[in-house]
Coordinates of N, CA and C and ligand atoms in Angstrom, one line a residue:
M118 N 194.6 125.8 139.5 CA 193.6 125.0 138.9 C 193.9 124.8 137.4
T119 N 193.7 123.5 137.0 CA 193.9 123.2 135.5 C 192.5 123.0 135.0
F120 N 192.1 123.9 134.1 CA 190.7 123.7 133.5 C 190.7 122.5 132.7
S121 N 189.7 121.7 132.9 CA 189.6 120.4 132.2 C 189.0 120.6 130.8
K122 N 189.2 119.6 129.9 CA 188.6 119.6 128.6 C 187.1 119.6 128.7
A123 N 186.6 118.9 129.6 CA 185.1 118.9 129.8 C 184.5 120.3 130.0
F124 N 185.2 121.2 130.6 CA 184.7 122.5 130.8 C 184.6 123.3 129.5
F125 N 185.5 123.0 128.6 CA 185.5 123.6 127.3 C 184.4 123.0 126.4
D126 N 184.3 121.6 126.5 CA 183.3 120.9 125.7 C 181.9 121.4 126.1
L127 N 181.7 121.6 127.4 CA 180.4 122.1 127.8 C 180.0 123.4 127.2
Q128 N 181.0 124.3 127.2 CA 180.7 125.6 126.6 C 180.5 125.6 125.1
L129 N 181.2 124.7 124.5 CA 181.0 124.5 123.0 C 179.6 123.9 122.7
Q130 N 179.2 123.0 123.6 CA 177.8 122.5 123.4 C 176.8 123.5 123.6
F131 N 177.0 124.4 124.6 CA 176.1 125.5 124.8 C 176.1 126.4 123.5
A132 N 177.3 126.7 123.0 CA 177.4 127.6 121.9 C 176.7 127.1 120.7
Q133 N 176.8 125.8 120.5 CA 176.2 125.2 119.3 C 174.6 125.2 119.4
N134 N 174.2 125.1 120.7 CA 172.7 125.3 120.9 C 172.3 126.8 120.6
V135 N 173.1 127.7 121.0 CA 172.8 129.1 120.8 C 172.8 129.4 119.3
V136 N 173.7 128.8 118.5 CA 173.7 129.0 117.1 C 172.3 128.4 116.5
R137 N 172.0 127.2 117.0 CA 170.7 126.6 116.6 C 169.5 127.5 116.9
L138 N 169.5 128.1 118.1 CA 168.3 128.9 118.5 C 168.3 130.3 117.9
S139 N 169.4 130.9 117.7 CA 169.5 132.3 117.4 C 169.8 132.5 115.9
G140 N 170.4 131.5 115.3 CA 170.8 131.7 113.9 C 172.0 132.6 113.7
L141 N 172.6 133.0 114.8 CA 173.8 133.8 114.8 C 175.0 133.0 114.3
P142 N 176.0 133.6 113.7 CA 177.2 132.9 113.2 C 178.0 132.3 114.4
L143 N 178.6 131.1 114.2 CA 179.3 130.4 115.3 C 180.4 131.3 115.9
A144 N 181.1 132.1 115.0 CA 182.2 132.9 115.5 C 181.7 133.9 116.5
Q145 N 180.6 134.5 116.2 CA 180.0 135.6 117.1 C 179.6 134.9 118.4
V146 N 179.0 133.8 118.3 CA 178.4 133.1 119.5 C 179.6 132.7 120.4
L147 N 180.7 132.2 119.8 CA 181.8 131.8 120.6 C 182.4 133.0 121.4
L148 N 182.4 134.1 120.8 CA 182.9 135.3 121.4 C 181.9 135.8 122.5
D149 N 180.6 135.8 122.3 CA 179.7 136.4 123.2 C 179.0 135.5 124.2
Y150 N 179.1 134.2 124.0 CA 178.4 133.3 124.8 C 179.2 132.2 125.5
T151 N 180.6 132.4 125.4 CA 181.5 131.5 126.1 C 182.6 132.3 126.8
N152 N 183.3 131.6 127.6 CA 184.4 132.1 128.4 C 185.7 131.9 127.6
L153 N 185.7 131.5 126.4 CA 186.9 131.1 125.7 C 187.9 132.3 125.5
Y154 N 187.4 133.4 125.1 CA 188.3 134.6 124.8 C 189.1 134.9 126.1
V155 N 188.5 134.9 127.2 CA 189.2 135.2 128.5 C 190.1 134.0 128.8
R156 N 189.7 132.8 128.6 CA 190.6 131.6 128.9 C 191.8 131.6 128.0
F157 N 191.7 132.1 126.8 CA 192.9 132.2 125.9 C 193.8 133.3 126.3
G158 N 193.5 134.0 127.4 CA 194.4 135.0 127.9 C 194.4 136.3 127.1
L159 N 193.2 136.6 126.4 CA 193.2 137.8 125.5 C 192.6 139.0 126.1
G160 N 192.4 139.0 127.4 CA 191.9 140.2 128.1 C 190.3 140.2 128.1
R161 N 189.8 141.4 128.3 CA 188.3 141.6 128.4 C 187.8 142.5 127.3
A162 N 188.6 142.8 126.3 CA 188.1 143.8 125.3 C 187.2 143.1 124.3
F163 N 187.2 141.8 124.2 CA 186.4 140.9 123.3 C 186.5 141.5 121.9
D164 N 187.7 141.7 121.5 CA 188.0 142.2 120.1 C 187.9 141.1 119.1
R165 N 186.9 141.1 118.2 CA 186.8 140.0 117.3 C 187.9 139.9 116.3
D166 N 188.7 141.0 116.2 CA 189.8 141.0 115.3 C 191.2 140.7 115.9
H167 N 191.2 140.3 117.2 CA 192.4 140.0 117.9 C 193.1 138.9 117.1
P168 N 194.4 139.0 116.8 CA 195.1 138.0 116.0 C 195.0 136.6 116.5
V169 N 195.1 136.5 117.9 CA 195.0 135.1 118.4 C 193.6 134.5 118.3
W170 N 192.6 135.4 118.5 CA 191.2 135.0 118.3 C 191.0 134.5 116.8
L171 N 191.6 135.3 115.9 CA 191.4 135.0 114.5 C 192.1 133.7 114.1
Q172 N 193.2 133.4 114.8 CA 194.0 132.2 114.6 C 193.1 131.0 115.1
Y173 N 192.4 131.2 116.2 CA 191.5 130.2 116.7 C 190.4 129.9 115.7
L174 N 189.8 131.0 115.3 CA 188.7 130.8 114.3 C 189.1 130.2 113.0
A175 N 190.3 130.5 112.6 CA 190.8 129.9 111.3 C 190.9 128.4 111.5
G176 N 191.4 128.0 112.6 CA 191.5 126.5 112.9 C 190.1 125.8 112.8
L177 N 189.1 126.5 113.2 CA 187.7 125.9 113.1 C 187.3 125.6 111.6
Q178 N 187.9 126.4 110.7 CA 187.5 126.2 109.3 C 188.1 124.8 108.8
H179 N 189.1 124.3 109.5 CA 189.8 123.1 109.0 C 189.4 121.8 109.8
T180 N 188.4 121.9 110.6 CA 188.0 120.7 111.3 C 186.5 120.6 111.4
D181 N 186.0 119.4 111.5 CA 184.6 119.3 111.9 C 184.4 118.8 113.3
D182 N 185.6 118.8 114.0 CA 185.5 118.4 115.5 C 186.0 119.6 116.3
I183 N 185.0 120.5 116.6 CA 185.3 121.7 117.3 C 186.0 121.5 118.7
D184 N 185.5 120.5 119.4 CA 186.0 120.1 120.7 C 187.5 119.8 120.6
A185 N 187.8 119.0 119.6 CA 189.2 118.5 119.4 C 190.2 119.6 119.0
W186 N 189.7 120.7 118.4 CA 190.5 121.8 118.1 C 190.7 122.8 119.3
T187 N 189.6 122.9 120.0 CA 189.6 124.0 121.0 C 190.5 123.7 122.2
Y188 N 190.4 122.5 122.8 CA 191.1 122.3 124.0 C 192.7 122.4 123.8
P189 N 193.2 121.7 122.8 CA 194.6 121.8 122.5 C 195.0 123.2 122.2
F190 N 194.2 124.0 121.6 CA 194.5 125.4 121.3 C 194.6 126.1 122.7
F191 N 193.7 125.9 123.6 CA 193.7 126.5 124.9 C 195.1 126.1 125.6
L192 N 195.5 124.8 125.5 CA 196.7 124.4 126.2 C 197.9 125.1 125.6
T193 N 197.9 125.5 124.3 CA 199.0 126.3 123.8 C 199.0 127.7 124.4
R194 N 197.9 128.1 124.9 CA 197.8 129.5 125.4 C 197.9 129.5 126.9
Q195 N 198.2 128.4 127.6 CA 198.2 128.3 129.0 C 198.8 129.5 129.7
C196 N 198.0 130.2 130.4 CA 198.6 131.4 131.0 C 197.6 131.7 132.2
D197 N 198.2 132.4 133.2 CA 197.4 132.8 134.3 C 196.5 134.0 133.9
V198 N 195.2 133.9 134.1 CA 194.4 135.0 133.7 C 193.8 135.7 134.9
P199 N 194.5 136.7 135.5 CA 193.9 137.4 136.6 C 192.8 138.3 136.2
P200 N 191.8 138.5 137.1 CA 190.8 139.5 136.8 C 191.5 140.8 136.5
P201 N 190.8 141.7 135.7 CA 191.4 143.0 135.3 C 191.7 143.9 136.4
S202 N 192.8 144.7 136.3 CA 193.1 145.8 137.2 C 193.1 145.5 138.7
I203 N 193.7 144.3 139.0 CA 193.8 143.9 140.4 C 194.7 144.9 141.2
V204 N 194.3 145.4 142.3 CA 195.1 146.3 143.1 C 195.9 145.5 144.1
A205 N 195.3 144.5 144.8 CA 195.9 143.7 145.8 C 195.2 142.4 146.0
T206 N 196.0 141.4 146.4 CA 195.5 140.0 146.6 C 195.8 139.6 148.0
F207 N 194.8 138.9 148.7 CA 195.0 138.4 150.0 C 194.4 136.9 150.0
G208 N 195.3 136.0 149.7 CA 194.8 134.6 149.6 C 193.9 134.4 148.5
C209 N 192.6 134.0 148.8 CA 191.7 133.7 147.7 C 191.0 135.0 147.2
F210 N 191.2 136.1 147.9 CA 190.5 137.3 147.5 C 191.4 138.4 147.0
S211 N 190.8 139.1 146.0 CA 191.6 140.3 145.5 C 190.5 141.3 145.2
Y212 N 191.0 142.5 145.0 CA 190.1 143.6 144.6 C 190.7 144.5 143.6
A213 N 189.7 145.1 142.8 CA 190.1 146.0 141.8 C 189.2 147.3 142.0
L214 N 189.6 148.4 141.4 CA 188.8 149.6 141.4 C 188.1 149.7 140.1
S215 N 186.8 149.9 140.2 CA 186.0 150.0 138.9 C 185.9 151.5 138.6
T216 N 185.7 151.8 137.3 CA 185.7 153.2 136.9 C 184.5 153.9 137.4
D217 N 183.4 153.1 137.9 CA 182.3 153.8 138.5 C 182.4 153.9 140.0
G218 N 183.6 153.8 140.5 CA 183.8 154.2 141.9 C 183.6 153.1 142.9
Y219 N 183.6 151.8 142.5 CA 183.4 150.7 143.4 C 184.7 149.9 143.7
I220 N 184.8 149.3 144.9 CA 185.8 148.2 145.1 C 185.1 147.0 144.5
R221 N 185.8 146.3 143.6 CA 185.2 145.1 143.0 C 185.9 143.9 143.6
L222 N 185.2 143.0 144.3 CA 185.8 141.8 144.9 C 185.9 140.7 143.9
H223 N 187.0 139.9 144.0 CA 187.2 138.7 143.2 C 187.6 137.6 144.0
F224 N 187.3 136.4 143.6 CA 187.6 135.1 144.4 C 188.2 134.1 143.4
Q225 N 189.3 133.5 143.9 CA 189.7 132.3 143.2 C 190.4 131.4 144.2
N226 N 190.5 130.1 143.9 CA 191.0 129.1 144.9 C 192.5 129.3 145.0
A227 N 192.9 129.6 146.2 CA 194.4 129.7 146.5 C 194.6 128.9 147.8
E228 N 193.7 128.0 148.2 CA 193.8 127.3 149.4 C 194.9 126.2 149.3
A229 N 196.0 126.3 150.1 CA 197.2 125.5 149.9 C 197.0 124.1 150.5
T230 N 196.0 123.8 151.3 CA 195.9 122.5 152.0 C 195.3 121.5 151.1
G231 N 194.7 121.9 150.0 CA 194.0 120.9 149.2 C 192.5 120.8 149.5
R232 N 192.1 121.3 150.7 CA 190.7 121.4 151.0 C 190.0 122.3 150.1
S233 N 188.6 122.3 150.2 CA 187.9 123.3 149.5 C 188.1 124.6 150.2
P234 N 188.3 125.7 149.4 CA 188.5 127.0 150.0 C 187.3 127.4 150.8
L235 N 186.1 126.8 150.5 CA 184.9 127.1 151.2 C 184.5 126.2 152.3
D236 N 185.4 125.3 152.6 CA 185.2 124.3 153.7 C 185.1 125.1 155.0
I237 N 184.3 124.6 156.0 CA 184.2 125.2 157.3 C 185.5 125.3 158.0
E238 N 186.4 124.4 157.7 CA 187.7 124.4 158.3 C 188.6 125.6 157.9
C239 N 188.2 126.1 156.7 CA 188.9 127.2 156.1 C 188.3 128.6 156.4
L240 N 187.2 128.6 157.1 CA 186.4 129.8 157.3 C 187.2 130.9 158.0
A241 N 188.0 130.5 159.0 CA 188.8 131.5 159.7 C 189.8 132.1 158.8
A242 N 190.4 131.3 158.0 CA 191.4 131.8 157.1 C 190.8 132.8 156.1
R243 N 189.7 132.4 155.5 CA 189.0 133.3 154.5 C 188.6 134.6 155.2
M244 N 188.1 134.5 156.4 CA 187.7 135.8 157.1 C 189.0 136.7 157.4
E245 N 190.1 136.0 157.7 CA 191.3 136.8 157.9 C 191.8 137.5 156.6
E246 N 191.6 136.8 155.5 CA 192.0 137.4 154.2 C 191.1 138.6 153.9
L247 N 189.8 138.4 154.2 CA 189.0 139.6 153.9 C 189.2 140.7 154.9
R248 N 189.5 140.4 156.1 CA 189.8 141.5 157.1 C 191.1 142.2 156.6
S249 N 192.1 141.5 156.2 CA 193.3 142.1 155.7 C 193.0 143.0 154.4
L250 N 192.2 142.4 153.6 CA 191.8 143.2 152.3 C 191.2 144.5 152.7
F251 N 190.3 144.5 153.6 CA 189.6 145.7 153.9 C 190.4 146.7 154.8
Q252 N 191.4 146.1 155.5 CA 192.4 147.1 156.1 C 193.2 147.8 155.0
H253 N 193.5 147.0 154.0 CA 194.3 147.6 152.9 C 193.4 148.7 152.2
V254 N 192.2 148.4 152.0 CA 191.2 149.4 151.3 C 191.2 150.6 152.2
D255 N 191.1 150.4 153.5 CA 191.0 151.6 154.4 C 192.2 152.5 154.3
C256 N 193.4 151.9 154.2 CA 194.6 152.7 154.1 C 194.8 153.3 152.7
A257 N 194.6 152.4 151.7 CA 195.1 152.8 150.3 C 194.0 153.4 149.5
Q258 N 192.7 153.2 149.9 CA 191.6 153.7 149.0 C 190.6 154.5 149.9
P259 N 191.0 155.5 150.6 CA 190.0 156.2 151.5 C 188.9 156.8 150.8
A260 N 189.0 157.1 149.5 CA 187.9 157.7 148.8 C 186.9 156.7 148.3
M261 N 187.2 155.4 148.3 CA 186.3 154.4 147.8 C 185.3 154.0 148.9
L262 N 184.0 154.2 148.6 CA 183.1 154.1 149.7 C 182.2 152.9 149.6
R263 N 182.1 152.2 148.4 CA 181.2 151.1 148.3 C 181.9 149.9 147.6
V264 N 181.4 148.7 147.9 CA 181.9 147.4 147.4 C 180.9 146.8 146.5
A265 N 181.3 146.2 145.4 CA 180.3 145.5 144.6 C 180.9 144.1 144.2
G266 N 180.1 143.1 144.0 CA 180.5 141.8 143.5 C 179.4 141.3 142.6
V267 N 179.9 140.4 141.7 CA 178.9 139.7 140.8 C 179.5 138.3 140.7
S268 N 178.7 137.3 141.1 CA 179.1 135.9 140.9 C 178.0 134.9 141.2
W269 N 178.1 133.8 140.6 CA 177.2 132.6 141.0 C 177.4 132.2 142.4
L270 N 178.6 132.6 143.0 CA 179.0 132.1 144.3 C 178.1 132.7 145.4
Y271 N 177.4 133.8 145.1 CA 176.5 134.4 146.1 C 175.2 133.6 146.3
N272 N 175.1 132.5 145.5 CA 174.0 131.6 145.8 C 174.4 130.6 146.9
I273 N 175.6 130.4 147.2 CA 176.1 129.3 148.0 C 176.3 129.7 149.4
P274 N 175.6 129.0 150.4 CA 175.7 129.4 151.8 C 177.2 129.4 152.3
A275 N 178.0 128.4 151.8 CA 179.4 128.3 152.2 C 180.2 129.6 151.8
Y276 N 179.7 130.3 150.8 CA 180.4 131.5 150.4 C 179.7 132.7 151.1
R277 N 178.4 132.7 151.1 CA 177.7 133.8 151.7 C 178.0 134.1 153.1
R278 N 178.4 133.1 153.9 CA 178.7 133.3 155.3 C 179.9 134.1 155.5
L279 N 180.7 134.4 154.4 CA 181.9 135.2 154.6 C 181.6 136.7 154.5
F280 N 180.4 137.1 154.3 CA 180.1 138.5 154.0 C 179.1 139.1 155.0
P281 N 179.1 140.5 155.1 CA 178.2 141.1 156.0 C 176.7 141.1 155.5
P282 N 175.8 141.0 156.5 CA 174.3 140.9 156.1 C 173.9 141.9 155.1
S283 N 174.3 143.2 155.3 CA 173.8 144.2 154.4 C 174.2 144.0 152.9
Y284 N 175.4 143.4 152.7 CA 175.9 143.1 151.4 C 175.0 142.0 150.8
L285 N 174.7 141.0 151.6 CA 173.9 139.9 151.1 C 172.4 140.3 150.8
A286 N 172.0 141.2 151.7 CA 170.6 141.7 151.6 C 170.3 142.5 150.3
S287 N 171.4 143.0 149.7 CA 171.2 143.8 148.4 C 171.1 143.0 147.2
V288 N 171.1 141.6 147.3 CA 171.2 140.7 146.2 C 170.2 140.9 145.1
R289 N 170.6 140.9 143.9 CA 169.7 140.9 142.7 C 170.3 140.1 141.6
V290 N 169.5 139.6 140.7 CA 170.1 138.8 139.6 C 170.8 139.8 138.7
A291 N 172.0 139.5 138.4 CA 172.8 140.4 137.4 C 172.4 140.1 136.0
G292 N 172.7 140.9 135.1 CA 172.5 140.7 133.7 C 173.3 139.4 133.3
P293 N 173.0 138.8 132.2 CA 173.7 137.6 131.7 C 175.2 137.8 131.7
R294 N 176.0 136.8 132.1 CA 177.5 136.9 132.1 C 178.0 135.8 131.3
F295 N 177.5 135.6 130.1 CA 177.9 134.4 129.3 C 179.4 134.4 129.0
R296 N 180.0 135.5 129.0 CA 181.5 135.5 128.7 C 182.4 135.3 129.9
N297 N 181.8 135.1 131.1 CA 182.6 135.3 132.3 C 182.5 134.1 133.2
L298 N 183.6 133.9 134.0 CA 183.6 132.9 135.1 C 182.5 133.2 136.2
P299 N 182.2 134.4 136.5 CA 181.1 134.6 137.5 C 179.8 133.8 137.1
L300 N 179.6 133.4 135.9 CA 178.5 132.5 135.5 C 179.0 131.1 135.3
W301 N 180.0 130.9 134.5 CA 180.5 129.5 134.1 C 181.2 128.8 135.2
G302 N 181.7 129.5 136.2 CA 182.4 128.9 137.3 C 181.6 127.9 138.1
Q303 N 180.3 128.0 138.0 CA 179.4 127.1 138.8 C 179.6 125.6 138.3
F304 N 180.2 125.4 137.1 CA 180.3 124.1 136.6 C 181.7 123.4 137.0
L305 N 182.5 124.2 137.8 CA 183.8 123.7 138.1 C 184.0 123.3 139.5
D306 N 184.8 122.3 139.8 CA 185.2 122.1 141.2 C 186.6 122.8 141.3
R307 N 187.2 122.7 142.5 CA 188.4 123.4 142.8 C 189.6 122.9 142.0
H308 N 189.5 121.7 141.4 CA 190.6 121.1 140.6 C 190.4 121.5 139.1
G309 N 189.3 122.1 138.7 CA 189.1 122.4 137.3 C 188.2 121.4 136.6
A310 N 187.8 120.3 137.3 CA 187.0 119.3 136.7 C 185.5 119.9 136.7
V311 N 184.7 119.3 135.8 CA 183.3 119.7 135.7 C 182.5 118.9 136.7
R312 N 181.6 119.6 137.4 CA 180.7 119.0 138.3 C 179.5 118.4 137.6
Q313 N 179.5 117.1 137.5 CA 178.5 116.4 136.7 C 177.1 116.7 137.2
G314 N 176.9 116.9 138.5 CA 175.6 117.1 139.0 C 175.0 118.4 138.5
M315 N 175.8 119.4 138.1 CA 175.3 120.6 137.6 C 175.0 120.5 136.1
V316 N 175.8 119.6 135.4 CA 175.7 119.6 133.9 C 174.3 119.0 133.5
A317 N 173.9 117.9 134.1 CA 172.7 117.2 133.6 C 171.5 118.2 133.6
P318 N 171.1 118.9 134.7 CA 170.0 119.8 134.6 C 170.2 120.9 133.5
F319 N 171.4 121.4 133.4 CA 171.7 122.4 132.4 C 171.4 121.9 131.0
L320 N 171.9 120.7 130.7 CA 171.7 120.2 129.3 C 170.3 119.9 129.1
A321 N 169.6 119.4 130.1 CA 168.2 119.0 129.9 C 167.4 120.3 129.6
R322 N 167.6 121.4 130.3 CA 166.9 122.6 130.0 C 167.2 123.1 128.6
L323 N 168.5 123.0 128.3 CA 169.0 123.5 127.0 C 168.3 122.8 125.9
S324 N 168.2 121.5 126.0 CA 167.6 120.7 124.9 C 166.1 121.0 124.7
C325 N 165.5 121.6 125.8 CA 164.0 122.0 125.7 C 163.8 123.4 125.1
Q326 N 164.9 124.1 125.0 CA 164.7 125.5 124.5 C 164.3 125.5 123.1
T327 N 163.3 126.4 122.8 CA 162.9 126.5 121.3 C 163.3 127.9 120.8
D328 N 163.7 128.8 121.7 CA 164.1 130.1 121.2 C 165.1 130.7 122.2
M329 N 165.6 131.9 122.0 CA 166.6 132.5 122.9 C 166.0 133.2 124.1
D330 N 164.7 133.2 124.2 CA 164.1 133.8 125.4 C 164.5 133.0 126.6
D331 N 165.0 133.7 127.7 CA 165.3 133.1 128.9 C 166.4 132.0 128.8
I332 N 167.3 132.1 127.8 CA 168.3 131.2 127.6 C 169.2 131.1 128.9
A333 N 169.3 132.3 129.6 CA 170.1 132.3 130.8 C 169.5 131.4 131.9
R334 N 168.2 131.2 131.8 CA 167.6 130.3 132.8 C 168.0 128.8 132.7
C335 N 168.6 128.5 131.6 CA 169.2 127.1 131.5 C 170.2 126.8 132.6
F336 N 170.9 127.9 133.0 CA 172.0 127.7 134.0 C 171.4 127.4 135.4
P337 N 171.8 126.4 136.1 CA 171.2 126.1 137.4 C 171.3 127.3 138.3
L338 N 172.4 128.0 138.3 CA 172.5 129.2 139.2 C 172.7 130.4 138.3
Q339 N 172.1 131.5 138.8 CA 172.3 132.8 138.1 C 173.5 133.6 138.7
A340 N 174.1 134.4 137.9 CA 175.1 135.3 138.5 C 174.3 136.4 139.3
L341 N 174.7 136.6 140.6 CA 174.0 137.5 141.4 C 174.9 138.7 141.7
A342 N 174.3 139.9 141.8 CA 175.0 141.2 142.0 C 174.7 141.6 143.5
V343 N 175.7 142.1 144.2 CA 175.6 142.5 145.5 C 176.4 143.8 145.7
E344 N 176.0 144.6 146.7 CA 176.8 145.8 147.0 C 176.5 146.3 148.4
A345 N 177.5 147.0 149.0 CA 177.3 147.6 150.3 C 178.4 148.6 150.6
P346 N 178.2 149.4 151.6 CA 179.3 150.4 152.0 C 180.5 149.6 152.5
V347 N 181.7 150.2 152.2 CA 183.0 149.6 152.7 C 182.9 149.5 154.2
S348 N 182.3 150.5 154.9 CA 182.3 150.5 156.4 C 181.6 149.3 156.9
D349 N 180.6 148.7 156.2 CA 179.9 147.6 156.7 C 180.9 146.4 156.8
F350 N 181.8 146.3 155.8 CA 182.7 145.2 155.8 C 183.7 145.3 156.9
Q351 N 184.2 146.5 157.1 CA 185.2 146.8 158.1 C 184.6 146.4 159.5
D352 N 183.4 146.9 159.7 CA 182.7 146.6 161.0 C 182.5 145.1 161.2
F353 N 182.1 144.4 160.1 CA 181.7 143.0 160.2 C 183.0 142.2 160.5
Y354 N 184.1 142.4 159.8 CA 185.3 141.6 160.1 C 185.9 141.9 161.4
E355 N 185.8 143.1 161.9 CA 186.3 143.4 163.2 C 185.4 142.7 164.3
S356 N 184.1 142.7 164.0 CA 183.2 142.0 165.0 C 183.4 140.5 165.1
Q357 N 183.9 139.9 164.0 CA 184.1 138.5 163.9 C 185.4 138.1 164.5
R358 N 186.2 139.1 164.8 CA 187.6 138.8 165.2 C 187.6 138.0 166.5
V359 N 188.4 136.9 166.6 CA 188.5 136.1 167.8 C 189.7 136.7 168.6
V360 N 189.5 137.2 169.9 CA 190.6 137.8 170.6 C 191.0 136.8 171.7
Ligands
COA148 C1 184.4 127.8 144.2 C2 185.1 126.5 144.0 C3 186.5 126.5 144.5 C4 184.3 125.4 144.7 O1 184.8 124.2 144.4 P1 185.1 123.1 145.5 O2 185.9 123.6 146.6 O3 185.7 121.9 144.8 O4 183.6 122.8 146.0 P2 183.1 121.7 147.0 O5 182.4 120.6 146.3 O6 184.2 121.2 147.9 O7 182.0 122.5 147.8 C5 182.3 123.5 148.8 C6 181.0 124.1 149.3 O8 180.4 124.9 148.2 C7 179.2 124.3 147.8 N1 179.2 124.3 146.3 C8 180.3 124.4 145.5 N2 180.0 124.4 144.2 C9 178.6 124.4 144.2 C10 177.7 124.4 143.2 N3 178.1 124.5 141.9 N4 176.4 124.4 143.5 C11 176.0 124.3 144.8 N5 176.9 124.3 145.8 C12 178.2 124.3 145.5 C13 179.2 122.9 148.3 O9 177.9 122.4 148.6 C14 180.0 123.0 149.6 O10 179.1 123.6 150.6 P3 178.9 122.9 152.0 O11 180.3 122.9 152.6 O12 178.0 123.9 152.7 O13 178.4 121.6 151.7 C15 185.1 126.1 142.5 O14 183.7 126.1 142.0 C16 185.8 127.0 141.6 O15 187.0 127.2 141.7 N6 185.1 127.6 140.6 C17 185.8 128.4 139.6 C18 186.2 129.8 140.1 C19 185.0 130.7 140.2 O16 183.8 130.4 139.9 N7 185.3 131.9 140.7 C20 184.2 132.9 140.8 C21 184.5 133.9 139.8 S1 183.5 135.3 140.4

């Protein structure tokens, strides 16, 4: 996926509104309320003194067109940004081990046909990837007993149908994820373009905000958190198997 300029412009527009509403400095808002730091390939430490981050901020001092500086800067940084601490990848899915003892599931588009990875035609392939992933967990991580995920994607029926009922039943709204794709990803299609249908309601709500209360509610979809035992996943994918 090639992230479009519009995806960055949208985040910068959000950041400028957060500055207006909060009175916080722009540099802090860009770090805490956008996905830029991650997209520049700087990891997840969100170190305000990272030399590349400082280089980006220095460029802002010499322009009054923040959009025109940011996207070319991103293009100079073009790099694959995998989620942190990935143990293994199976097509669109990968997993990491969290320090609090969970298998953390991650999703990104790796569908080779050009179809949506969430298309019904790809359902069997996604299920097979998840079955393989949980076989790997069974062999390689016998001590890990629970699975957790956080994403806007858990709002979407085409994504939810890939997971066991107990996992979906545990759903709750996660804390704000302003720095992360599990929130910002809702504005993207599989090619990296911005979904205009999501942008209009977002900007309309943002323009009505008078303070920072409920700023997360401007996003059409919230990041949702889910969790369930590993054994529920293994049982679910075995029961879905076509013999
Ligand atoms: C997930 C992703 C691949 C979907 O993009 P896409 O394949 O172009 O999406 P499509 O428009 O073809 O839609 C596929 C299905 O998802 C639904 N959908 C996708 N994005 C949606 C959105 N923002 N809101 C509501 N529904 C959405 C569509 O309605 C469709 O469902 P249907 O088949 O039941 O009608 C894309 O959003 C993406 O790559 N996002 C960035 C990565 C990301 O967010 N990763 C999660 C990090 S945790």
